[in-house]
Amino acid sequence: NAGVTQTPKFRILKIGQSMTLQCTQDMNHNYMYWYRQDPGMGLKLIYYSVGAGITDKGEVPNGYNVSRSTTEDFPLRLELAAPSQTSVYFCASSRGGDTGELFFGEGSRLTVL
Amino acid sequence: GENVEQHPSTLSVQEGDSAVIKCTYSDSASNYFPWYKQELGKRPQLIIDIRSNVGEKKDQRIAVTLNKTAKHFSLHITETQPEDSAVYFCAASLGTASKLTFGTGTRLQVTL
C-alpha cells in the first residue's frame, strides 16, 4: 500500500494564480482531510470529507475549495492565491468511527510570492 | 469550538531523562486524545492515544494520562533517546467525524 500520496511536494505560485493540490489514498478510508501547518501554529483543519460526495468546512476554509468524487481522491483547490496561503499542506485519511488515527501524506510546501 | 493549549513550546532534556508535555482542552465533551510525533521534514505519525473512559495508557517508554475533571492530558516519555527528538502534537476531538483540534506543538530536543 502506498498510503496517502500528495502532489506536488513543492510549488511556488504568484499572487492571484490558482492551483490544485492532489491527494489520493489506497486504504479505502471513508474520511479524508486537508490541514495546513504554519510554524508554531500546529495543524489547522481546512476541509474534511466523510465519504464520496460529502464535504464540510473545517477551521480555516476561506480561499480553498474541495471535492470528493471518489473514495480515493480528495483534491484541494486554491483560487486567487495570496501570501497568507504560504504554508505546508497535509492531506490525511482515517477509517473513521471509533478509530481516529490519521494517516498523513508527506506534505506539500506551497509558497505564494 | 474546541481549543487545545500545549506547553511547553520547546523542551530540552539530556539523554536518559524523562520528558513531560502537557495539554489542556476546552470542550468537556471531547472524548479522544491522540499524540502525534513529527520528525524534521516528515509527516506527523500517531504514537499513542487515549479515550475518555481511560485514565492512563502506556506503550513501552511512552505513556499518556488524562484528567477529565481538569480537562488536561499529558505525554510522558521515559529514558529519552536521541531519536525521540521531534515535534510532538497533542489533539482532541469529539463526534464521529474524527475532527481533531491540534495543539501548537512541542519541540523536544534530546541531548547527549
JSON list of C-alpha atoms in Angstrom, two decimals:
[
{"chain": "A", "resi": 1, "resn": "ASN", "atom": "CA", "xyz": [0.00, 0.00, 0.00]},
{"chain": "A", "resi": 2, "resn": "ALA", "atom": "CA", "xyz": [1.24, 3.48, -0.85]},
{"chain": "A", "resi": 3, "resn": "GLY", "atom": "CA", "xyz": [-0.95, 5.02, 1.89]},
{"chain": "A", "resi": 4, "resn": "VAL", "atom": "CA", "xyz": [-1.69, 8.71, 1.30]},
{"chain": "A", "resi": 5, "resn": "THR", "atom": "CA", "xyz": [0.00, 10.30, -1.68]},
{"chain": "A", "resi": 6, "resn": "GLN", "atom": "CA", "xyz": [0.15, 14.06, -2.26]},
{"chain": "A", "resi": 7, "resn": "THR", "atom": "CA", "xyz": [1.38, 16.00, -5.25]},
{"chain": "A", "resi": 8, "resn": "PRO", "atom": "CA", "xyz": [3.19, 18.25, -5.81]},
{"chain": "A", "resi": 9, "resn": "LYS", "atom": "CA", "xyz": [5.72, 18.26, -2.97]},
{"chain": "A", "resi": 10, "resn": "PHE", "atom": "CA", "xyz": [6.81, 21.83, -3.67]},
{"chain": "A", "resi": 11, "resn": "ARG", "atom": "CA", "xyz": [5.23, 24.67, -5.58]},
{"chain": "A", "resi": 12, "resn": "ILE", "atom": "CA", "xyz": [5.79, 28.39, -5.95]},
{"chain": "A", "resi": 13, "resn": "LEU", "atom": "CA", "xyz": [2.81, 30.49, -7.03]},
{"chain": "A", "resi": 14, "resn": "LYS", "atom": "CA", "xyz": [2.40, 34.10, -7.89]},
{"chain": "A", "resi": 15, "resn": "ILE", "atom": "CA", "xyz": [-0.28, 36.13, -6.18]},
{"chain": "A", "resi": 16, "resn": "GLY", "atom": "CA", "xyz": [-3.61, 35.60, -7.92]},
{"chain": "A", "resi": 17, "resn": "GLN", "atom": "CA", "xyz": [-2.70, 32.29, -9.53]},
{"chain": "A", "resi": 18, "resn": "SER", "atom": "CA", "xyz": [-4.74, 29.14, -8.91]},
{"chain": "A", "resi": 19, "resn": "MET", "atom": "CA", "xyz": [-3.69, 25.56, -8.39]},
{"chain": "A", "resi": 20, "resn": "THR", "atom": "CA", "xyz": [-4.87, 22.18, -7.19]},
{"chain": "A", "resi": 21, "resn": "LEU", "atom": "CA", "xyz": [-3.13, 20.00, -4.63]},
{"chain": "A", "resi": 22, "resn": "GLN", "atom": "CA", "xyz": [-3.81, 16.37, -5.38]},
{"chain": "A", "resi": 23, "resn": "CYS", "atom": "CA", "xyz": [-4.38, 13.72, -2.72]},
{"chain": "A", "resi": 24, "resn": "THR", "atom": "CA", "xyz": [-5.15, 10.06, -3.14]},
{"chain": "A", "resi": 25, "resn": "GLN", "atom": "CA", "xyz": [-5.30, 7.16, -0.69]},
{"chain": "A", "resi": 26, "resn": "ASP", "atom": "CA", "xyz": [-5.41, 3.43, -1.28]},
{"chain": "A", "resi": 27, "resn": "MET", "atom": "CA", "xyz": [-6.57, 2.30, 2.16]},
{"chain": "A", "resi": 28, "resn": "ASN", "atom": "CA", "xyz": [-10.30, 2.51, 1.36]},
{"chain": "A", "resi": 29, "resn": "HIS", "atom": "CA", "xyz": [-10.74, 5.08, 4.12]},
{"chain": "A", "resi": 30, "resn": "ASN", "atom": "CA", "xyz": [-14.01, 6.94, 4.23]},
{"chain": "A", "resi": 31, "resn": "TYR", "atom": "CA", "xyz": [-12.66, 10.04, 5.94]},
{"chain": "A", "resi": 32, "resn": "MET", "atom": "CA", "xyz": [-10.24, 12.45, 4.34]},
{"chain": "A", "resi": 33, "resn": "TYR", "atom": "CA", "xyz": [-8.87, 15.79, 5.50]},
{"chain": "A", "resi": 34, "resn": "TRP", "atom": "CA", "xyz": [-6.79, 18.74, 4.47]},
{"chain": "A", "resi": 35, "resn": "TYR", "atom": "CA", "xyz": [-4.66, 20.50, 7.09]},
{"chain": "A", "resi": 36, "resn": "ARG", "atom": "CA", "xyz": [-2.28, 23.40, 6.83]},
{"chain": "A", "resi": 37, "resn": "GLN", "atom": "CA", "xyz": [0.75, 23.71, 9.07]},
{"chain": "A", "resi": 38, "resn": "ASP", "atom": "CA", "xyz": [2.28, 27.07, 9.83]},
{"chain": "A", "resi": 39, "resn": "PRO", "atom": "CA", "xyz": [5.37, 27.47, 12.05]},
{"chain": "A", "resi": 40, "resn": "GLY", "atom": "CA", "xyz": [4.43, 27.43, 15.74]},
{"chain": "A", "resi": 41, "resn": "MET", "atom": "CA", "xyz": [0.74, 27.11, 14.93]},
{"chain": "A", "resi": 42, "resn": "GLY", "atom": "CA", "xyz": [0.16, 23.40, 14.81]},
{"chain": "A", "resi": 43, "resn": "LEU", "atom": "CA", "xyz": [-2.17, 21.86, 12.25]},
{"chain": "A", "resi": 44, "resn": "LYS", "atom": "CA", "xyz": [-5.34, 23.68, 11.23]},
{"chain": "A", "resi": 45, "resn": "LEU", "atom": "CA", "xyz": [-8.19, 21.82, 9.52]},
{"chain": "A", "resi": 46, "resn": "ILE", "atom": "CA", "xyz": [-9.19, 23.36, 6.18]},
{"chain": "A", "resi": 47, "resn": "TYR", "atom": "CA", "xyz": [-11.82, 20.91, 4.86]},
{"chain": "A", "resi": 48, "resn": "TYR", "atom": "CA", "xyz": [-12.81, 17.35, 5.52]},
{"chain": "A", "resi": 49, "resn": "SER", "atom": "CA", "xyz": [-14.94, 14.66, 3.94]},
{"chain": "A", "resi": 50, "resn": "VAL", "atom": "CA", "xyz": [-16.74, 11.71, 5.49]},
{"chain": "A", "resi": 51, "resn": "GLY", "atom": "CA", "xyz": [-17.35, 9.96, 2.18]},
{"chain": "A", "resi": 52, "resn": "ALA", "atom": "CA", "xyz": [-17.65, 10.40, -1.55]},
{"chain": "A", "resi": 53, "resn": "GLY", "atom": "CA", "xyz": [-19.88, 13.33, -2.41]},
{"chain": "A", "resi": 54, "resn": "ILE", "atom": "CA", "xyz": [-19.77, 14.81, 1.10]},
{"chain": "A", "resi": 55, "resn": "THR", "atom": "CA", "xyz": [-17.50, 17.66, 2.17]},
{"chain": "A", "resi": 56, "resn": "ASP", "atom": "CA", "xyz": [-17.56, 20.15, 5.01]},
{"chain": "A", "resi": 57, "resn": "LYS", "atom": "CA", "xyz": [-15.62, 23.15, 6.20]},
{"chain": "A", "resi": 58, "resn": "GLY", "atom": "CA", "xyz": [-13.02, 22.99, 8.90]},
{"chain": "A", "resi": 59, "resn": "GLU", "atom": "CA", "xyz": [-11.48, 25.75, 10.94]},
{"chain": "A", "resi": 60, "resn": "VAL", "atom": "CA", "xyz": [-9.81, 27.75, 8.11]},
{"chain": "A", "resi": 61, "resn": "PRO", "atom": "CA", "xyz": [-11.70, 27.14, 4.81]},
{"chain": "A", "resi": 62, "resn": "ASN", "atom": "CA", "xyz": [-11.55, 30.63, 3.29]},
{"chain": "A", "resi": 63, "resn": "GLY", "atom": "CA", "xyz": [-9.69, 30.74, -0.02]},
{"chain": "A", "resi": 64, "resn": "TYR", "atom": "CA", "xyz": [-9.95, 26.98, -0.61]},
{"chain": "A", "resi": 65, "resn": "ASN", "atom": "CA", "xyz": [-12.33, 24.52, -2.21]},
{"chain": "A", "resi": 66, "resn": "VAL", "atom": "CA", "xyz": [-12.51, 20.75, -2.25]},
{"chain": "A", "resi": 67, "resn": "SER", "atom": "CA", "xyz": [-14.37, 17.96, -3.98]},
{"chain": "A", "resi": 68, "resn": "ARG", "atom": "CA", "xyz": [-14.77, 14.26, -3.27]},
{"chain": "A", "resi": 69, "resn": "SER", "atom": "CA", "xyz": [-16.00, 12.43, -6.34]},
{"chain": "A", "resi": 70, "resn": "THR", "atom": "CA", "xyz": [-14.40, 9.11, -5.37]},
{"chain": "A", "resi": 71, "resn": "THR", "atom": "CA", "xyz": [-13.39, 7.41, -2.12]},
{"chain": "A", "resi": 72, "resn": "GLU", "atom": "CA", "xyz": [-9.72, 7.60, -3.14]},
{"chain": "A", "resi": 73, "resn": "ASP", "atom": "CA", "xyz": [-9.30, 11.23, -4.18]},
{"chain": "A", "resi": 74, "resn": "PHE", "atom": "CA", "xyz": [-9.67, 14.50, -2.31]},
{"chain": "A", "resi": 75, "resn": "PRO", "atom": "CA", "xyz": [-8.14, 17.44, -4.22]},
{"chain": "A", "resi": 76, "resn": "LEU", "atom": "CA", "xyz": [-7.71, 20.88, -2.65]},
{"chain": "A", "resi": 77, "resn": "ARG", "atom": "CA", "xyz": [-8.19, 23.88, -4.91]},
{"chain": "A", "resi": 78, "resn": "LEU", "atom": "CA", "xyz": [-6.61, 27.27, -4.21]},
{"chain": "A", "resi": 79, "resn": "GLU", "atom": "CA", "xyz": [-8.26, 30.11, -6.06]},
{"chain": "A", "resi": 80, "resn": "LEU", "atom": "CA", "xyz": [-6.56, 33.51, -6.32]},
{"chain": "A", "resi": 81, "resn": "ALA", "atom": "CA", "xyz": [-3.52, 32.59, -4.24]},
{"chain": "A", "resi": 82, "resn": "ALA", "atom": "CA", "xyz": [-2.47, 35.03, -1.52]},
{"chain": "A", "resi": 83, "resn": "PRO", "atom": "CA", "xyz": [0.76, 35.26, 0.53]},
{"chain": "A", "resi": 84, "resn": "SER", "atom": "CA", "xyz": [-1.24, 34.18, 3.61]},
{"chain": "A", "resi": 85, "resn": "GLN", "atom": "CA", "xyz": [-1.65, 30.79, 1.95]},
{"chain": "A", "resi": 86, "resn": "THR", "atom": "CA", "xyz": [2.08, 30.14, 2.10]},
{"chain": "A", "resi": 87, "resn": "SER", "atom": "CA", "xyz": [2.21, 27.01, 4.23]},
{"chain": "A", "resi": 88, "resn": "VAL", "atom": "CA", "xyz": [2.79, 23.29, 4.31]},
{"chain": "A", "resi": 89, "resn": "TYR", "atom": "CA", "xyz": [-0.34, 21.37, 3.41]},
{"chain": "A", "resi": 90, "resn": "PHE", "atom": "CA", "xyz": [-1.04, 17.88, 4.64]},
{"chain": "A", "resi": 91, "resn": "CYS", "atom": "CA", "xyz": [-3.69, 15.56, 3.34]},
{"chain": "A", "resi": 92, "resn": "ALA", "atom": "CA", "xyz": [-4.78, 12.80, 5.70]},
{"chain": "A", "resi": 93, "resn": "SER", "atom": "CA", "xyz": [-7.23, 9.95, 5.83]},
{"chain": "A", "resi": 94, "resn": "SER", "atom": "CA", "xyz": [-8.80, 7.81, 8.52]},
{"chain": "A", "resi": 95, "resn": "ARG", "atom": "CA", "xyz": [-11.13, 4.88, 8.72]},
{"chain": "A", "resi": 96, "resn": "GLY", "atom": "CA", "xyz": [-13.43, 6.90, 10.96]},
{"chain": "A", "resi": 97, "resn": "GLY", "atom": "CA", "xyz": [-15.86, 5.61, 13.53]},
{"chain": "A", "resi": 98, "resn": "ASP", "atom": "CA", "xyz": [-14.12, 4.55, 16.72]},
{"chain": "A", "resi": 99, "resn": "THR", "atom": "CA", "xyz": [-10.72, 4.51, 15.03]},
{"chain": "A", "resi": 100, "resn": "GLY", "atom": "CA", "xyz": [-9.45, 8.07, 14.97]},
{"chain": "A", "resi": 101, "resn": "GLU", "atom": "CA", "xyz": [-5.90, 7.56, 13.71]},
{"chain": "A", "resi": 102, "resn": "LEU", "atom": "CA", "xyz": [-4.98, 9.92, 10.91]},
{"chain": "A", "resi": 103, "resn": "PHE", "atom": "CA", "xyz": [-2.64, 8.74, 8.17]},
{"chain": "A", "resi": 104, "resn": "PHE", "atom": "CA", "xyz": [-0.86, 11.71, 6.66]},
{"chain": "A", "resi": 105, "resn": "GLY", "atom": "CA", "xyz": [0.67, 12.29, 3.28]},
{"chain": "A", "resi": 106, "resn": "GLU", "atom": "CA", "xyz": [4.22, 13.62, 3.00]},
{"chain": "A", "resi": 107, "resn": "GLY", "atom": "CA", "xyz": [3.06, 17.22, 2.73]},
{"chain": "A", "resi": 108, "resn": "SER", "atom": "CA", "xyz": [3.12, 19.89, 0.04]},
{"chain": "A", "resi": 109, "resn": "ARG", "atom": "CA", "xyz": [5.13, 23.05, 0.62]},
{"chain": "A", "resi": 110, "resn": "LEU", "atom": "CA", "xyz": [3.46, 25.99, -1.10]},
{"chain": "A", "resi": 111, "resn": "THR", "atom": "CA", "xyz": [4.98, 29.45, -1.39]},
{"chain": "A", "resi": 112, "resn": "VAL", "atom": "CA", "xyz": [2.97, 32.39, -2.71]},
{"chain": "A", "resi": 113, "resn": "LEU", "atom": "CA", "xyz": [5.05, 35.35, -3.84]},
{"chain": "B", "resi": 1, "resn": "GLY", "atom": "CA", "xyz": [-15.35, 25.05, 19.10]},
{"chain": "B", "resi": 2, "resn": "GLU", "atom": "CA", "xyz": [-12.63, 23.09, 20.78]},
{"chain": "B", "resi": 3, "resn": "ASN", "atom": "CA", "xyz": [-9.44, 24.85, 21.87]},
{"chain": "B", "resi": 4, "resn": "VAL", "atom": "CA", "xyz": [-6.29, 22.93, 22.77]},
{"chain": "B", "resi": 5, "resn": "GLU", "atom": "CA", "xyz": [-3.35, 24.56, 24.53]},
{"chain": "B", "resi": 6, "resn": "GLN", "atom": "CA", "xyz": [0.02, 22.82, 24.70]},
{"chain": "B", "resi": 7, "resn": "HIS", "atom": "CA", "xyz": [3.06, 23.51, 26.87]},
{"chain": "B", "resi": 8, "resn": "PRO", "atom": "CA", "xyz": [5.97, 23.91, 26.74]},
{"chain": "B", "resi": 9, "resn": "SER", "atom": "CA", "xyz": [6.67, 25.01, 23.18]},
{"chain": "B", "resi": 10, "resn": "THR", "atom": "CA", "xyz": [10.27, 23.78, 23.45]},
{"chain": "B", "resi": 11, "resn": "LEU", "atom": "CA", "xyz": [11.82, 21.24, 25.77]},
{"chain": "B", "resi": 12, "resn": "SER", "atom": "CA", "xyz": [15.43, 20.17, 26.06]},
{"chain": "B", "resi": 13, "resn": "VAL", "atom": "CA", "xyz": [16.39, 17.11, 28.10]},
{"chain": "B", "resi": 14, "resn": "GLN", "atom": "CA", "xyz": [19.50, 15.01, 28.47]},
{"chain": "B", "resi": 15, "resn": "GLU", "atom": "CA", "xyz": [19.51, 11.50, 27.12]},
{"chain": "B", "resi": 16, "resn": "GLY", "atom": "CA", "xyz": [18.07, 9.12, 29.69]},
{"chain": "B", "resi": 17, "resn": "ASP", "atom": "CA", "xyz": [15.97, 11.78, 31.42]},
{"chain": "B", "resi": 18, "resn": "SER", "atom": "CA", "xyz": [12.17, 11.94, 31.30]},
{"chain": "B", "resi": 19, "resn": "ALA", "atom": "CA", "xyz": [10.13, 14.45, 29.31]},
{"chain": "B", "resi": 20, "resn": "VAL", "atom": "CA", "xyz": [6.60, 15.63, 30.05]},
{"chain": "B", "resi": 21, "resn": "ILE", "atom": "CA", "xyz": [4.37, 17.60, 27.70]},
{"chain": "B", "resi": 22, "resn": "LYS", "atom": "CA", "xyz": [1.03, 18.95, 28.88]},
{"chain": "B", "resi": 23, "resn": "CYS", "atom": "CA", "xyz": [-2.17, 19.90, 27.08]},
{"chain": "B", "resi": 24, "resn": "THR", "atom": "CA", "xyz": [-5.48, 21.37, 28.16]},
{"chain": "B", "resi": 25, "resn": "TYR", "atom": "CA", "xyz": [-8.73, 21.30, 26.22]},
{"chain": "B", "resi": 26, "resn": "SER", "atom": "CA", "xyz": [-11.85, 23.41, 26.46]},
{"chain": "B", "resi": 27, "resn": "ASP", "atom": "CA", "xyz": [-14.75, 21.19, 25.39]},
{"chain": "B", "resi": 28, "resn": "SER", "atom": "CA", "xyz": [-15.74, 18.76, 28.13]},
{"chain": "B", "resi": 29, "resn": "ALA", "atom": "CA", "xyz": [-17.49, 16.60, 25.51]},
{"chain": "B", "resi": 30, "resn": "SER", "atom": "CA", "xyz": [-14.18, 15.72, 23.80]},
{"chain": "B", "resi": 31, "resn": "ASN", "atom": "CA", "xyz": [-13.54, 12.02, 24.11]},
{"chain": "B", "resi": 32, "resn": "TYR", "atom": "CA", "xyz": [-10.47, 11.16, 22.05]},
{"chain": "B", "resi": 33, "resn": "PHE", "atom": "CA", "xyz": [-6.93, 12.44, 22.72]},
{"chain": "B", "resi": 34, "resn": "PRO", "atom": "CA", "xyz": [-4.10, 11.36, 20.42]},
{"chain": "B", "resi": 35, "resn": "TRP", "atom": "CA", "xyz": [-0.45, 12.36, 20.33]},
{"chain": "B", "resi": 36, "resn": "TYR", "atom": "CA", "xyz": [1.43, 12.75, 17.07]},
{"chain": "B", "resi": 37, "resn": "LYS", "atom": "CA", "xyz": [5.18, 12.86, 16.52]},
{"chain": "B", "resi": 38, "resn": "GLN", "atom": "CA", "xyz": [6.65, 14.77, 13.61]},
{"chain": "B", "resi": 39, "resn": "GLU", "atom": "CA", "xyz": [10.31, 14.38, 12.81]},
{"chain": "B", "resi": 40, "resn": "LEU", "atom": "CA", "xyz": [12.01, 17.16, 10.91]},
{"chain": "B", "resi": 41, "resn": "GLY", "atom": "CA", "xyz": [10.68, 17.36, 7.36]},
{"chain": "B", "resi": 42, "resn": "LYS", "atom": "CA", "xyz": [8.45, 14.32, 7.83]},
{"chain": "B", "resi": 43, "resn": "ARG", "atom": "CA", "xyz": [4.74, 13.69, 8.17]},
{"chain": "B", "resi": 44, "resn": "PRO", "atom": "CA", "xyz": [3.04, 13.52, 11.60]},
{"chain": "B", "resi": 45, "resn": "GLN", "atom": "CA", "xyz": [2.56, 10.00, 12.89]},
{"chain": "B", "resi": 46, "resn": "LEU", "atom": "CA", "xyz": [0.39, 8.72, 15.72]},
{"chain": "B", "resi": 47, "resn": "ILE", "atom": "CA", "xyz": [2.41, 7.46, 18.68]},
{"chain": "B", "resi": 48, "resn": "ILE", "atom": "CA", "xyz": [-0.27, 6.92, 21.33]},
{"chain": "B", "resi": 49, "resn": "ASP", "atom": "CA", "xyz": [-3.87, 7.84, 22.03]},
{"chain": "B", "resi": 50, "resn": "ILE", "atom": "CA", "xyz": [-6.32, 7.68, 24.89]},
{"chain": "B", "resi": 51, "resn": "ARG", "atom": "CA", "xyz": [-10.08, 7.76, 25.16]},
{"chain": "B", "resi": 52, "resn": "SER", "atom": "CA", "xyz": [-12.10, 9.47, 27.86]},
{"chain": "B", "resi": 53, "resn": "ASN", "atom": "CA", "xyz": [-13.08, 6.24, 29.57]},
{"chain": "B", "resi": 54, "resn": "VAL", "atom": "CA", "xyz": [-9.43, 5.54, 30.44]},
{"chain": "B", "resi": 55, "resn": "GLY", "atom": "CA", "xyz": [-7.18, 7.46, 32.83]},
{"chain": "B", "resi": 56, "resn": "GLU", "atom": "CA", "xyz": [-3.77, 6.22, 31.71]},
{"chain": "B", "resi": 57, "resn": "LYS", "atom": "CA", "xyz": [-2.24, 4.27, 28.86]},
{"chain": "B", "resi": 58, "resn": "LYS", "atom": "CA", "xyz": [1.32, 3.02, 28.40]},
{"chain": "B", "resi": 59, "resn": "ASP", "atom": "CA", "xyz": [3.29, 1.76, 25.44]},
{"chain": "B", "resi": 60, "resn": "GLN", "atom": "CA", "xyz": [6.89, 0.91, 26.30]},
{"chain": "B", "resi": 61, "resn": "ARG", "atom": "CA", "xyz": [8.64, 4.21, 27.11]},
{"chain": "B", "resi": 62, "resn": "ILE", "atom": "CA", "xyz": [5.68, 6.45, 26.43]},
{"chain": "B", "resi": 63, "resn": "ALA", "atom": "CA", "xyz": [2.54, 7.00, 28.48]},
{"chain": "B", "resi": 64, "resn": "VAL", "atom": "CA", "xyz": [-0.41, 9.32, 28.38]},
{"chain": "B", "resi": 65, "resn": "THR", "atom": "CA", "xyz": [-2.54, 10.40, 31.35]},
{"chain": "B", "resi": 66, "resn": "LEU", "atom": "CA", "xyz": [-5.94, 12.03, 31.20]},
{"chain": "B", "resi": 67, "resn": "ASN", "atom": "CA", "xyz": [-7.71, 14.10, 33.86]},
{"chain": "B", "resi": 68, "resn": "LYS", "atom": "CA", "xyz": [-11.25, 14.67, 32.63]},
{"chain": "B", "resi": 69, "resn": "THR", "atom": "CA", "xyz": [-12.24, 16.80, 35.59]},
{"chain": "B", "resi": 70, "resn": "ALA", "atom": "CA", "xyz": [-9.42, 19.26, 34.99]},
{"chain": "B", "resi": 71, "resn": "LYS", "atom": "CA", "xyz": [-9.61, 18.83, 31.20]},
{"chain": "B", "resi": 72, "resn": "HIS", "atom": "CA", "xyz": [-5.95, 18.15, 30.74]},
{"chain": "B", "resi": 73, "resn": "PHE", "atom": "CA", "xyz": [-3.81, 15.32, 29.44]},
{"chain": "B", "resi": 74, "resn": "SER", "atom": "CA", "xyz": [-0.09, 14.73, 29.36]},
{"chain": "B", "resi": 75, "resn": "LEU", "atom": "CA", "xyz": [2.53, 12.78, 27.43]},
{"chain": "B", "resi": 76, "resn": "HIS", "atom": "CA", "xyz": [5.34, 11.17, 29.39]},
{"chain": "B", "resi": 77, "resn": "ILE", "atom": "CA", "xyz": [8.47, 9.86, 27.73]},
{"chain": "B", "resi": 78, "resn": "THR", "atom": "CA", "xyz": [10.92, 7.97, 29.94]},
{"chain": "B", "resi": 79, "resn": "GLU", "atom": "CA", "xyz": [14.57, 7.11, 29.27]},
{"chain": "B", "resi": 80, "resn": "THR", "atom": "CA", "xyz": [14.69, 9.55, 26.39]},
{"chain": "B", "resi": 81, "resn": "GLN", "atom": "CA", "xyz": [16.88, 8.77, 23.40]},
{"chain": "B", "resi": 82, "resn": "PRO", "atom": "CA", "xyz": [18.21, 11.00, 20.59]},
{"chain": "B", "resi": 83, "resn": "GLU", "atom": "CA", "xyz": [15.63, 9.52, 18.21]},
{"chain": "B", "resi": 84, "resn": "ASP", "atom": "CA", "xyz": [12.90, 10.97, 20.42]},
{"chain": "B", "resi": 85, "resn": "SER", "atom": "CA", "xyz": [13.92, 14.43, 19.19]},
{"chain": "B", "resi": 86, "resn": "ALA", "atom": "CA", "xyz": [10.94, 15.74, 17.20]},
{"chain": "B", "resi": 87, "resn": "VAL", "atom": "CA", "xyz": [7.89, 17.96, 17.43]},
{"chain": "B", "resi": 88, "resn": "TYR", "atom": "CA", "xyz": [5.04, 16.44, 19.40]},
{"chain": "B", "resi": 89, "resn": "PHE", "atom": "CA", "xyz": [1.43, 17.48, 18.90]},
{"chain": "B", "resi": 90, "resn": "CYS", "atom": "CA", "xyz": [-1.49, 16.75, 21.17]},
{"chain": "B", "resi": 91, "resn": "ALA", "atom": "CA", "xyz": [-5.03, 16.82, 19.86]},
{"chain": "B", "resi": 92, "resn": "ALA", "atom": "CA", "xyz": [-8.62, 16.44, 21.00]},
{"chain": "B", "resi": 93, "resn": "SER", "atom": "CA", "xyz": [-11.82, 15.53, 19.23]},
{"chain": "B", "resi": 94, "resn": "LEU", "atom": "CA", "xyz": [-15.42, 14.53, 19.71]},
{"chain": "B", "resi": 95, "resn": "GLY", "atom": "CA", "xyz": [-18.07, 13.07, 17.48]},
{"chain": "B", "resi": 96, "resn": "THR", "atom": "CA", "xyz": [-17.93, 10.58, 14.67]},
{"chain": "B", "resi": 97, "resn": "ALA", "atom": "CA", "xyz": [-16.24, 12.82, 12.10]},
{"chain": "B", "resi": 98, "resn": "SER", "atom": "CA", "xyz": [-12.88, 12.43, 13.84]},
{"chain": "B", "resi": 99, "resn": "LYS", "atom": "CA", "xyz": [-12.27, 16.15, 13.56]},
{"chain": "B", "resi": 100, "resn": "LEU", "atom": "CA", "xyz": [-9.17, 16.76, 15.55]},
{"chain": "B", "resi": 101, "resn": "THR", "atom": "CA", "xyz": [-8.14, 20.07, 17.05]},
{"chain": "B", "resi": 102, "resn": "PHE", "atom": "CA", "xyz": [-4.38, 20.16, 17.44]},
{"chain": "B", "resi": 103, "resn": "GLY", "atom": "CA", "xyz": [-2.19, 21.90, 19.94]},
{"chain": "B", "resi": 104, "resn": "THR", "atom": "CA", "xyz": [0.60, 24.16, 18.71]},
{"chain": "B", "resi": 105, "resn": "GLY", "atom": "CA", "xyz": [3.33, 21.56, 19.22]},
{"chain": "B", "resi": 106, "resn": "THR", "atom": "CA", "xyz": [6.33, 20.97, 21.48]},
{"chain": "B", "resi": 107, "resn": "ARG", "atom": "CA", "xyz": [9.81, 20.75, 20.03]},
{"chain": "B", "resi": 108, "resn": "LEU", "atom": "CA", "xyz": [11.68, 18.14, 22.07]},
{"chain": "B", "resi": 109, "resn": "GLN", "atom": "CA", "xyz": [15.45, 18.07, 21.87]},
{"chain": "B", "resi": 110, "resn": "VAL", "atom": "CA", "xyz": [17.29, 15.16, 23.48]},
{"chain": "B", "resi": 111, "resn": "THR", "atom": "CA", "xyz": [20.93, 15.99, 24.01]},
{"chain": "B", "resi": 112, "resn": "LEU", "atom": "CA", "xyz": [23.78, 13.54, 24.53]}
]
